[in-house]
Coordinates of C-alpha atoms in Angstrom, one line a residue:
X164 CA -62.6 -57.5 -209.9
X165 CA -62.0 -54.7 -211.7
X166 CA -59.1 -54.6 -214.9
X167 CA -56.0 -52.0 -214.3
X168 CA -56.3 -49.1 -215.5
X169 CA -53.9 -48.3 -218.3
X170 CA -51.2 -45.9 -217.8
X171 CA -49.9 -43.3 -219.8
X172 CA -46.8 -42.8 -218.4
X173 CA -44.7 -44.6 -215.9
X174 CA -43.1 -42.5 -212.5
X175 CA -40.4 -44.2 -210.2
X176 CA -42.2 -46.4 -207.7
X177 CA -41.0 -45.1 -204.5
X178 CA -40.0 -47.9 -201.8
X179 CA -38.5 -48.1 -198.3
X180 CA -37.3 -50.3 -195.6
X181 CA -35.8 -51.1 -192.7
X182 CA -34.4 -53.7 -190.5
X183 CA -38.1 -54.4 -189.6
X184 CA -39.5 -53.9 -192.6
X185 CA -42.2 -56.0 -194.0
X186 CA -41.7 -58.2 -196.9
X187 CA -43.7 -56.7 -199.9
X188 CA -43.5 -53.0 -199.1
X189 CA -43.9 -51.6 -202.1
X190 CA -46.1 -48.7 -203.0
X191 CA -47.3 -48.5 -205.9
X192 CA -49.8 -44.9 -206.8
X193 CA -52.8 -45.9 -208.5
X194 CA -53.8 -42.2 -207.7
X195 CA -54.8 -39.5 -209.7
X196 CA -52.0 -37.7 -211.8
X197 CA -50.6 -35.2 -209.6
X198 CA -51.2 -36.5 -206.6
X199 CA -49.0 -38.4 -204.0
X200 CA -48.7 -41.9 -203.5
X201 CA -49.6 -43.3 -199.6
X202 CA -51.6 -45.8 -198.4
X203 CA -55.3 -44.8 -197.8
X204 CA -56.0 -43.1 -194.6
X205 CA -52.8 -41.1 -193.8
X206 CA -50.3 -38.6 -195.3
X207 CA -46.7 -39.1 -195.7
X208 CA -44.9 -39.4 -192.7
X209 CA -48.0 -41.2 -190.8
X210 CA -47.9 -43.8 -188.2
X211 CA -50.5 -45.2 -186.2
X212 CA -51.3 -43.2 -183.5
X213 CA -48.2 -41.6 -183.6
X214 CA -47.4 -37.4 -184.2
X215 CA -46.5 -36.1 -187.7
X216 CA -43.6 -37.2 -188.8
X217 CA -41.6 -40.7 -189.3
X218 CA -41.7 -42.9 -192.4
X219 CA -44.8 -44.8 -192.7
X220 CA -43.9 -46.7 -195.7
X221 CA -41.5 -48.7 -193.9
X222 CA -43.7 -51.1 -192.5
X223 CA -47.1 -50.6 -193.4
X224 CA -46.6 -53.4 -196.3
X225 CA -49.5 -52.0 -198.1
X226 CA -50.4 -51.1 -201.7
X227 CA -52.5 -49.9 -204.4
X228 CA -54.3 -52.7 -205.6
X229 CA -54.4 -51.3 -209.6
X230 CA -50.7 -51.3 -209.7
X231 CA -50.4 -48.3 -211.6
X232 CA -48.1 -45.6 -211.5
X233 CA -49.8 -42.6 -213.0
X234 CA -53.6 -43.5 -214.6
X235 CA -55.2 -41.2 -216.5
X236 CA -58.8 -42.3 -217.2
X237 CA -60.9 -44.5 -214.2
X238 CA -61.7 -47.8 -214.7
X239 CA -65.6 -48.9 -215.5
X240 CA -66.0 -49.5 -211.5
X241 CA -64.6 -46.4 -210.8
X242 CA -66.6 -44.3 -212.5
X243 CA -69.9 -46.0 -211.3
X244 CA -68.0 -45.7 -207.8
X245 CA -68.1 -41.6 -208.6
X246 CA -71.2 -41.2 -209.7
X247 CA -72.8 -42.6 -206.6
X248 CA -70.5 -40.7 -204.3
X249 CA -71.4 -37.7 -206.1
X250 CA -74.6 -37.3 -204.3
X251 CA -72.8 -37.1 -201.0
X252 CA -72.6 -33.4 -201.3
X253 CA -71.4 -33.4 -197.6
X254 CA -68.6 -35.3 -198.0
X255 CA -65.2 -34.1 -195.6
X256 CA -62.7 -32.7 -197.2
X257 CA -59.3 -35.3 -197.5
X258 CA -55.6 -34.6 -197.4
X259 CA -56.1 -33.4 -201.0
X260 CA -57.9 -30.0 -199.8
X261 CA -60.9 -30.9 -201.8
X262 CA -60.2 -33.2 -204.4
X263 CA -62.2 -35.7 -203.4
X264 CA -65.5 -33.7 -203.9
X265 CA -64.2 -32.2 -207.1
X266 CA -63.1 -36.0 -208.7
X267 CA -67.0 -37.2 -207.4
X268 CA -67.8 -35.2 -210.3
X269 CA -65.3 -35.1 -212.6
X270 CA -64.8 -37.4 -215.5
X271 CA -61.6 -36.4 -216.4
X272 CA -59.8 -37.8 -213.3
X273 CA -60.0 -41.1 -210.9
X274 CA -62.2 -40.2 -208.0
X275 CA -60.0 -40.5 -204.5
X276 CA -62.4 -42.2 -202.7
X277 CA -61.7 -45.2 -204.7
X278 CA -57.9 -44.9 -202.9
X279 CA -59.4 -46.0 -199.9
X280 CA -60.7 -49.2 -200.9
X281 CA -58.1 -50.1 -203.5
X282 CA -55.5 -50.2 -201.0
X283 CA -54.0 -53.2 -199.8
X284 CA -52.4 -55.1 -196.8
X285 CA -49.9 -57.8 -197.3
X286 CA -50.7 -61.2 -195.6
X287 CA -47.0 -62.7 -196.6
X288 CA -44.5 -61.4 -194.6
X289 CA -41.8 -60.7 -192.1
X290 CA -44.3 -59.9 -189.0
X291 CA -48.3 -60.1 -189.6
X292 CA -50.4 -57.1 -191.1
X293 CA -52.7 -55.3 -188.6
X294 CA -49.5 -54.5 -186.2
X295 CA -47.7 -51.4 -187.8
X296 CA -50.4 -51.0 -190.8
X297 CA -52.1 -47.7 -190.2
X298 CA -55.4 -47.3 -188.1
X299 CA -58.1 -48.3 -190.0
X300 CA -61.9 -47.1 -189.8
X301 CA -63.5 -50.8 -188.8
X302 CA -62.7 -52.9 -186.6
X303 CA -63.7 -56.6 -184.9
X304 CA -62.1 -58.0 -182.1
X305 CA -62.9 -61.9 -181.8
X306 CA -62.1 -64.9 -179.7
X307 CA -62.8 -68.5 -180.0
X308 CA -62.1 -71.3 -177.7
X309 CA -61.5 -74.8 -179.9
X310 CA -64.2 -77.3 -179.8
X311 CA -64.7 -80.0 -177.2
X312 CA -62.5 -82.5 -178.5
X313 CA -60.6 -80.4 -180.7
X314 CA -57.0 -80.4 -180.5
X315 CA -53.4 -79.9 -182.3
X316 CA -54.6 -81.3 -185.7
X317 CA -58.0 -79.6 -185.4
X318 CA -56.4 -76.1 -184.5
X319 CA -54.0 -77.1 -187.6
X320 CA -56.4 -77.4 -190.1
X321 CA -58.5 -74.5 -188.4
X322 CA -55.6 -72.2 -189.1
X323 CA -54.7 -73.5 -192.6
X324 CA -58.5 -72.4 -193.6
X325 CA -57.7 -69.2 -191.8
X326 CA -54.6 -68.7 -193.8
X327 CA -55.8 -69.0 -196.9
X328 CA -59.1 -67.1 -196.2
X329 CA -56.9 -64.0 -194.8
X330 CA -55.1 -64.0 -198.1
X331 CA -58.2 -64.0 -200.5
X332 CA -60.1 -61.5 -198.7
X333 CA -57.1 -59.4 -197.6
X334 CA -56.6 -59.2 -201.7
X335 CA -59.8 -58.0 -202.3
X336 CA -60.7 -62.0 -203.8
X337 CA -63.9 -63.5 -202.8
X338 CA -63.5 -66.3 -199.6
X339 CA -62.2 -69.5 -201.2
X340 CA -65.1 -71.8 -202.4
X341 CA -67.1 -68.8 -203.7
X342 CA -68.6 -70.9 -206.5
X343 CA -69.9 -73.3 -204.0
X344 CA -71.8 -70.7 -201.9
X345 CA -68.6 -70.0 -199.3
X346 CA -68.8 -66.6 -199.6
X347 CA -71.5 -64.2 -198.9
X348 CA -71.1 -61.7 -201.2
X349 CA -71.2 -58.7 -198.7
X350 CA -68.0 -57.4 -200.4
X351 CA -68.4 -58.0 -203.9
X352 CA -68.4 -54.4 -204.7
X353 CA -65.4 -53.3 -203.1
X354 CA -61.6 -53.4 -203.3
X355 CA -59.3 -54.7 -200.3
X356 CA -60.0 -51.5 -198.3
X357 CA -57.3 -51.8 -196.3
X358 CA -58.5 -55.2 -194.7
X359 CA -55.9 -57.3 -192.1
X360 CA -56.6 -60.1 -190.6
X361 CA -54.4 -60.8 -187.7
X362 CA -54.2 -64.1 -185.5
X363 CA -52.9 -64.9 -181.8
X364 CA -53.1 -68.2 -179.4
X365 CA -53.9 -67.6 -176.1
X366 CA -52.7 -69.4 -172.6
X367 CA -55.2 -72.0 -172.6
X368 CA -55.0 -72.8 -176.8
X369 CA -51.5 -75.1 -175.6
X370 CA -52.9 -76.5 -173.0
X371 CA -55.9 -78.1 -175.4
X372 CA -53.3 -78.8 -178.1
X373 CA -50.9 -80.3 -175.8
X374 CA -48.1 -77.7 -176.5
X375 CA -47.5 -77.0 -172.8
X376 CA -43.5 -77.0 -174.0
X377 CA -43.6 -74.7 -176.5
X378 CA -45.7 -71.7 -174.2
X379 CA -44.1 -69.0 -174.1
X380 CA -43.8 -66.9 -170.5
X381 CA -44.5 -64.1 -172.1
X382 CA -48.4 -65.1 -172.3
X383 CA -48.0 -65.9 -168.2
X384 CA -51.4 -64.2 -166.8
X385 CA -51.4 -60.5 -166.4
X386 CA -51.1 -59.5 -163.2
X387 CA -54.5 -58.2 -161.3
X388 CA -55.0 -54.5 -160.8
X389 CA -56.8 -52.9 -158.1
X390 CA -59.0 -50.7 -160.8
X391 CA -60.2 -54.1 -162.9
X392 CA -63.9 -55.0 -162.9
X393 CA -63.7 -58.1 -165.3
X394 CA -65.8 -59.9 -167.0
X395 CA -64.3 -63.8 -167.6
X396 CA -67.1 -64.1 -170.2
X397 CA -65.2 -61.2 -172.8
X398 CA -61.7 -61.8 -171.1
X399 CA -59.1 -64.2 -172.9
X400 CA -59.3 -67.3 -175.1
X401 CA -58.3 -70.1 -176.9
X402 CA -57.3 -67.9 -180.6
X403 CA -58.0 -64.5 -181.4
X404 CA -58.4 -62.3 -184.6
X405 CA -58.2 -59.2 -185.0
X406 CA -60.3 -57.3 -188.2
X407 CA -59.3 -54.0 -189.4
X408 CA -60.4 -52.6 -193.1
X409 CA -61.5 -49.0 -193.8
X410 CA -64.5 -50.1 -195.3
X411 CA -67.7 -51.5 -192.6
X412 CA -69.1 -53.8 -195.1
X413 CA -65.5 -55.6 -196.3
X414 CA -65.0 -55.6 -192.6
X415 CA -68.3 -57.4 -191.7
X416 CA -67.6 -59.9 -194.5
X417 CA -64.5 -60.9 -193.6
X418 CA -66.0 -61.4 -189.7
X419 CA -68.8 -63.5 -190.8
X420 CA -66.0 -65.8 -193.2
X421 CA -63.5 -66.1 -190.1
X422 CA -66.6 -67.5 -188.4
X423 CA -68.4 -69.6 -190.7
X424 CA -64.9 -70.9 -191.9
X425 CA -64.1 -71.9 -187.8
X426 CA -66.6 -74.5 -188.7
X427 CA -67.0 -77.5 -185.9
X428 CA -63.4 -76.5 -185.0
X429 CA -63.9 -73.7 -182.5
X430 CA -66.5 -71.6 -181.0
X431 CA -67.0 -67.8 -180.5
X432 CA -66.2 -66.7 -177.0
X433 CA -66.5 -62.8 -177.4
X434 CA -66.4 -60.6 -179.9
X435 CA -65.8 -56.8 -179.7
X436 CA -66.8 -54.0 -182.4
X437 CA -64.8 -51.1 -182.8
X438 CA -64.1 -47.5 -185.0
X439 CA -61.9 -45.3 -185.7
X440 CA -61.5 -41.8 -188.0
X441 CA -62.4 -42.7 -191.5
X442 CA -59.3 -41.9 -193.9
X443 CA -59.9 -38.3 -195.3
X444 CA -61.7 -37.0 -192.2
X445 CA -59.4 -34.3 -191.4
X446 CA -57.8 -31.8 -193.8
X447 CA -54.3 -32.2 -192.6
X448 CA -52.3 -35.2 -191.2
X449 CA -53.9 -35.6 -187.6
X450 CA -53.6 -38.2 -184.8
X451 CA -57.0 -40.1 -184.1
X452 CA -59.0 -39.0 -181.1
X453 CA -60.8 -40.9 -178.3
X454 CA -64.2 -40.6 -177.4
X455 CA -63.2 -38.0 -174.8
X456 CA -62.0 -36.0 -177.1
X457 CA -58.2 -36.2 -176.4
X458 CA -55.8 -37.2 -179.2
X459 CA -54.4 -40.1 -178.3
X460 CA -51.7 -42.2 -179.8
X461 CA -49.2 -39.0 -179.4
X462 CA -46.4 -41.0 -177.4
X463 CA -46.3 -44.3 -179.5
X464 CA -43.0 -45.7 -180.3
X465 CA -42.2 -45.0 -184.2
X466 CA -41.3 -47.5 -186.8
X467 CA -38.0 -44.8 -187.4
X468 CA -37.0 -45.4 -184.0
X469 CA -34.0 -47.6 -183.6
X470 CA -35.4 -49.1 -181.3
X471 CA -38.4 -49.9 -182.3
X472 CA -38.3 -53.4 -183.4
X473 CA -36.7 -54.8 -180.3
X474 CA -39.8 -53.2 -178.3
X475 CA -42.6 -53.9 -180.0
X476 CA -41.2 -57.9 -181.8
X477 CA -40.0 -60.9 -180.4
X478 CA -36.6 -60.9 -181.6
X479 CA -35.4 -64.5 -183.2
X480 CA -32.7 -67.2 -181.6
X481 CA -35.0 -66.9 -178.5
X482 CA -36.4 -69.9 -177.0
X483 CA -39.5 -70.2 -179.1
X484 CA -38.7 -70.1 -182.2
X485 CA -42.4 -69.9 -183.7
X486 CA -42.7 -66.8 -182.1
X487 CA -39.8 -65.0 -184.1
X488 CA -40.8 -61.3 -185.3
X489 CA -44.1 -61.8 -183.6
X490 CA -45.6 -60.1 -181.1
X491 CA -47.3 -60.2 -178.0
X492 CA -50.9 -58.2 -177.8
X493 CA -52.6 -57.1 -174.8
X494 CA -56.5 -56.3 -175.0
X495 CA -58.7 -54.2 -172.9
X496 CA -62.0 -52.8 -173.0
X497 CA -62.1 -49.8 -171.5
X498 CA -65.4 -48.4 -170.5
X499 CA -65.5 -44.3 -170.4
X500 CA -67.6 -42.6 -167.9
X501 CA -68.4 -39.8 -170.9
X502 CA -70.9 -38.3 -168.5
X503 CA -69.1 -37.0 -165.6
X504 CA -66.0 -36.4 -168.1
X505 CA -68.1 -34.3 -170.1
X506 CA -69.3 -32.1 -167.4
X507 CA -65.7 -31.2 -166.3
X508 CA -64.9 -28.0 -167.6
X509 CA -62.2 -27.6 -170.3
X510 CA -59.0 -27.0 -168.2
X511 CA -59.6 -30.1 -165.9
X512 CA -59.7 -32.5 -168.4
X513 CA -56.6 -31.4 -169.6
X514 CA -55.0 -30.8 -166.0
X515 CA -56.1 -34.7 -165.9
X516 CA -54.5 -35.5 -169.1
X517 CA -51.4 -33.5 -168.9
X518 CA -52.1 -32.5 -172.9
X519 CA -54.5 -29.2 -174.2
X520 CA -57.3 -30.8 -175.9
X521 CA -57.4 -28.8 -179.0
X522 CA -54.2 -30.1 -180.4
X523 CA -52.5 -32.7 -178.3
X524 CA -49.5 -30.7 -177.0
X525 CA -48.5 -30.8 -173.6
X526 CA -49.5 -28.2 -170.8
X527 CA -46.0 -26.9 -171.1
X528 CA -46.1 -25.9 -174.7
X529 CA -45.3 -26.4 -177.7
X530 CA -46.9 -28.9 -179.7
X531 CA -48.1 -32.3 -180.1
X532 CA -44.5 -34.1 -180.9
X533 CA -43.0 -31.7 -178.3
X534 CA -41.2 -33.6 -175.5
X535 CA -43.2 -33.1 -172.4
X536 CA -41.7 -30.9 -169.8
X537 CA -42.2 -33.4 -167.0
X538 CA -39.7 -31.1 -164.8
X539 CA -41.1 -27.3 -165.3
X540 CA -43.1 -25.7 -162.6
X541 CA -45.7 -23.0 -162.6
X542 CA -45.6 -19.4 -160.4
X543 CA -46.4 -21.5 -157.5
X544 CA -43.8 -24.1 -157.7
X545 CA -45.9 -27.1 -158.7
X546 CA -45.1 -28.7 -161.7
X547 CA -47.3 -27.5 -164.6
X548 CA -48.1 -31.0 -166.0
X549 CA -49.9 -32.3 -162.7
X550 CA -48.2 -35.0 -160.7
X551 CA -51.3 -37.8 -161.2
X552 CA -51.5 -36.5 -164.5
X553 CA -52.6 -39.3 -167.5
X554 CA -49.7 -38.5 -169.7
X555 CA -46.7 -37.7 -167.3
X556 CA -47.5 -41.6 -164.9
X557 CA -47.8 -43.5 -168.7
X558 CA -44.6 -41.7 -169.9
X559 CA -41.6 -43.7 -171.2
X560 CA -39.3 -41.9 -169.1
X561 CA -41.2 -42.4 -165.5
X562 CA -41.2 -46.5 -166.5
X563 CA -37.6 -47.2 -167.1
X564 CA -38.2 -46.9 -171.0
X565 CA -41.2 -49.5 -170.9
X566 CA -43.5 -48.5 -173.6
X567 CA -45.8 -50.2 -176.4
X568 CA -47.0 -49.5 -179.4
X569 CA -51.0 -48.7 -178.9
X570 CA -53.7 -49.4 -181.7
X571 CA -56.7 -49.6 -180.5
X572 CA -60.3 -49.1 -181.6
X573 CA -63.1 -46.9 -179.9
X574 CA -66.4 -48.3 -179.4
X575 CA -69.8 -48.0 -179.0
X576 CA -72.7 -50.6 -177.9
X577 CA -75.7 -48.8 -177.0
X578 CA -76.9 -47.5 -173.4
X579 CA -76.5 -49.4 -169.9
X580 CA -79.5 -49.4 -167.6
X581 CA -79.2 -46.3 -166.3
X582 CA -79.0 -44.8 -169.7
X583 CA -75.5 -43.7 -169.9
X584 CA -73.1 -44.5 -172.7
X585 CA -71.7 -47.9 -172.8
X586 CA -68.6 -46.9 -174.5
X587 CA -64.9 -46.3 -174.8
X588 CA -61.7 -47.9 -175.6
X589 CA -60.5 -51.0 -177.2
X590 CA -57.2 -50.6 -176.0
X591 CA -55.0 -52.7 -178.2
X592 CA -51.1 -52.8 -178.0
X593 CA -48.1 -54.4 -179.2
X594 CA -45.1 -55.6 -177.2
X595 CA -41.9 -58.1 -177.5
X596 CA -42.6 -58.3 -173.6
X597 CA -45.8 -57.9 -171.8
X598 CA -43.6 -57.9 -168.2
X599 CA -41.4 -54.5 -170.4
X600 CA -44.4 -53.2 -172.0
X601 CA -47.8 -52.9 -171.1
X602 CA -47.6 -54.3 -167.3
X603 CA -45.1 -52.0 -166.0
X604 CA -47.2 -48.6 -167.4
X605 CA -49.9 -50.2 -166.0
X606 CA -48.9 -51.1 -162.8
X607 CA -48.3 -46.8 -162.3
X608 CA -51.3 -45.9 -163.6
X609 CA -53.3 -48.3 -161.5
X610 CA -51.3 -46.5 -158.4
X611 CA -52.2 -42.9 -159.2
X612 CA -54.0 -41.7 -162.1
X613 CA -56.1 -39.1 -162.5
X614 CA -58.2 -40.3 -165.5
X615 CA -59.0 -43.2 -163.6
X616 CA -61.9 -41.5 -161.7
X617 CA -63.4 -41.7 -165.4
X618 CA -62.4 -45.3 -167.2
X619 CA -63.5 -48.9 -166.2
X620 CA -61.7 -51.8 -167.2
X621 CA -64.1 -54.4 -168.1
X622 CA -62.5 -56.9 -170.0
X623 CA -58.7 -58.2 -170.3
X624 CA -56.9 -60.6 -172.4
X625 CA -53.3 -61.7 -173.8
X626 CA -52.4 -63.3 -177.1
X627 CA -49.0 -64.4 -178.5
X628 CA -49.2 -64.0 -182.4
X629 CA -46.7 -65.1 -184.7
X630 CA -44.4 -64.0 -187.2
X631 CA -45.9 -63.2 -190.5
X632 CA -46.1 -66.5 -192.8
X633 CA -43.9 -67.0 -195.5
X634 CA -45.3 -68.1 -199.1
X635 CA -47.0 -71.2 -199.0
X636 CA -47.4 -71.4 -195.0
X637 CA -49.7 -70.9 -192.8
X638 CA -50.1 -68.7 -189.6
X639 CA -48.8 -70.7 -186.7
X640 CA -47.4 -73.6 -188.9
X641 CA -43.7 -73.4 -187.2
X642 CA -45.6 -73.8 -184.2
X643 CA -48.3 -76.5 -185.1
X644 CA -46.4 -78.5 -187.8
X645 CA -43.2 -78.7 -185.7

């Protein structure tokens, strides 16, 4: 790994937290001088999915991994990281309004680009990374059921390996064992790029590990919907582990360690491949888009809210204790008819979302962070945001406050039969209760919406995932080692 740069003068490290803060939320700028510190991939104020303001340093639990405050010269690796990004003469313009083509080239200054892979995730913590951690580029979905034979000390030492894999990799180390041949070496040219690694037990994992006690109702199956065309074969699951970095290749590696490391212990039941915006994409703070085109993310619940963590973690004294500031995570993949949608003409898609396309606000003005105006009617009466419309059905306010806090991943895998798109949504979101959260929403928009003409759900699963682990333990340990 690379040495820290050395610092000619030292700034105030800004922090922040909250009640729900993670441990280890500290951000320290190992940025160019003159420019602000934030983790890679948003602007101040940034959430996932969520509008433009609101604190994202609360609970993001990320950091620079130089630990500097103010560098003035670039480290050895990050000059040979410029000088191959300087061919890239079509690279998007970032946050910075164009400093990341001019450091490319310049010797005087750090290049940005190296922002986005020296930033890093905590795997220590109050709740797990990859929850509240800003949308990142890359994603992999993955589930395993154990082994034949496996059971409570298998899963055990399964999750130990785990463990201490996540908190290499997620550090920008190499997978533990590296002199032995245990890592691939996919990743050895980059920094932690943003990578989490975040774990959850399905029903079925306590019923092979003989913790029927200790399940929570919270992972009772989902209810069925009348719109669901399911596949068991990519539906649910033993564990699951969710991959986000904003770099493909650190992301790849750290997929092929979680499997090589699950060893005799478990086997792959699905796996799931997703993208997002890369970080520096737009030239202003922006929510992500779907691959319809819509922004999407607008509504999501905000780590400034005050409610926020009772909605989105399992709050502690509860009956499982294991499951203290975890959080339950429903997963869909959501197939998007792109050709008919795309043949709609401008002002029915919106009309079917509720939202103008071009910047997310709703139909009745204003703009995206604008409340929507659920009760104003047009010339004729009706009300302007369309009664079976997408965004007025999933609203807060029409589900007796249920909401969740989405993160999910678009993907693409290639053509069906018939040559259309196989792709869409992996919807991903976070709840303290699936029965106050995604189920409720879901129920309303399986009786009525509009965008459901255009979106098959394919695939379905639910995962309890723990608290964050404390130094020295492992994911899952109050659970396993109890």
């Amino acid at each position: 790994m690379a040495k820290k740069n050395p610092v000619a003068k030292k700034k105030r490290t800004a922090t922040a937290s909250s009640a729900g803060a993670d441990q280890g939320t500290t951000v320290r700028a190992g940025v160019p001088a003159g420019r602000t510190s934030r983790p890679s991939g948003t602007s101040p104020g940034r959430e996932p999915g969520a509008g433009h303001d609101g604190d994202r340093a609360e609970h993001d639990g990320r950091r620079d991994r130089t630990g500097d405050r103010d560098p003035v010269r670039p480290s050895r690796r990050r000059i040979i990281t410029a000088a191959g990004s300087a061919g890239a003469a079509g690279l998007a313009l970032g946050a910075a309004g164009g400093a990341l083509a001019r450091a490319a080239v310049s010797p005087e200054t750090p290049t940005a680009l190296t922002t986005v892979g020296s930033t890093e995730a905590m795997f220590h913590g109050k709740h797990q990374a990859g929850i509240t951690t800003p949308l990142q580029s890359r994603g992999h979905l993955v589930a395993f059921d154990l082994a034949p034979g496996a059971g409570r000390k298998e899963a055990a030492a399964l999750l130990r390996r785990w463990s201490a894999l996540a908190a290499a990799l997620m550090a920008g180390k190499p997978a533990p064992g590296a002199g032995t041949g245990a890592d691939t070496g996919v990743a050895l040219d980059a920094g932690p790029s943003s990578l989490t690694l975040t774990f959850g037990f399905g029903r079925t994992f306590f019923d092979r590990t003989g913790l029927t006690a200790r399940r929570p109702a919270g992972l009772d199956p989902l209810p069925a919907f009348s719109s669901d065309q399911l596949d068991a074969r990519r539906s649910n699951g033993d564990l699951w582990v969710q991959i986000g970095a904003n770099d493909a290749l650190v992301a790849f590696h750290a997929l092929r360690a979680v499997q090589r490391t699950a060893g005799d212990a478990a086997r792959l039941r699905w796996q799931m491949d997703g993208f997002n915006r890369s970080p520096g994409a737009t030239d202003r703070p922006m929510t992500t888009r779907n691959l319809m085109g819509q922004v999407d993310g607008t509504n999501n619940p905000r780590p400034s809210d005050p409610d926020f963590d009772r909605r989105v973690f399992v709050p502690r004294g509860g009956e499982h204790d294991w499951l203290a500031d975890g959080s339950y995570a429903v997963v869909r993949r959501i197939r998007m008819l792109l050709d008919p949608w795309e043949r709609l003409p401008l002002t029915k898609q919106e009309r079917i979302i509720g939202r103008r396309k071009s910047d997310g606000a709703p139909l009745t003005g204003g703009s995206e962070t604008t409340p929507l105006g659920l009760e104003k009617l047009d010339a004729d009466g009706r009300p302007v945001i369309p009664a079976n419309a997408h965004s007025r059905i999933s609203a807060p306010e029409q589900n007796q406050g249920a909401a969740m806090l989405r993160r999910p991943f678009s993907y693409h895998d290639g053509s069906l039969p018939d040559g259309s798109p196989d792709a869409g949504l992996l919807f991903v979101c976070w709840q303290a209760d699936p029965l106050r959260g995604f189920v409720p929403v879901q129920r309303k928009l399986d009786r009525g919406d509009a965008l459901s003409e255009f979106v098959r759900h394919e695939a379905s699963a639910l995962f309890a995932v723990p608290g964050g682990p404390a130094e020295g333990e492992y994911v899952g340990q109050r659970l396993l080692d109890a």
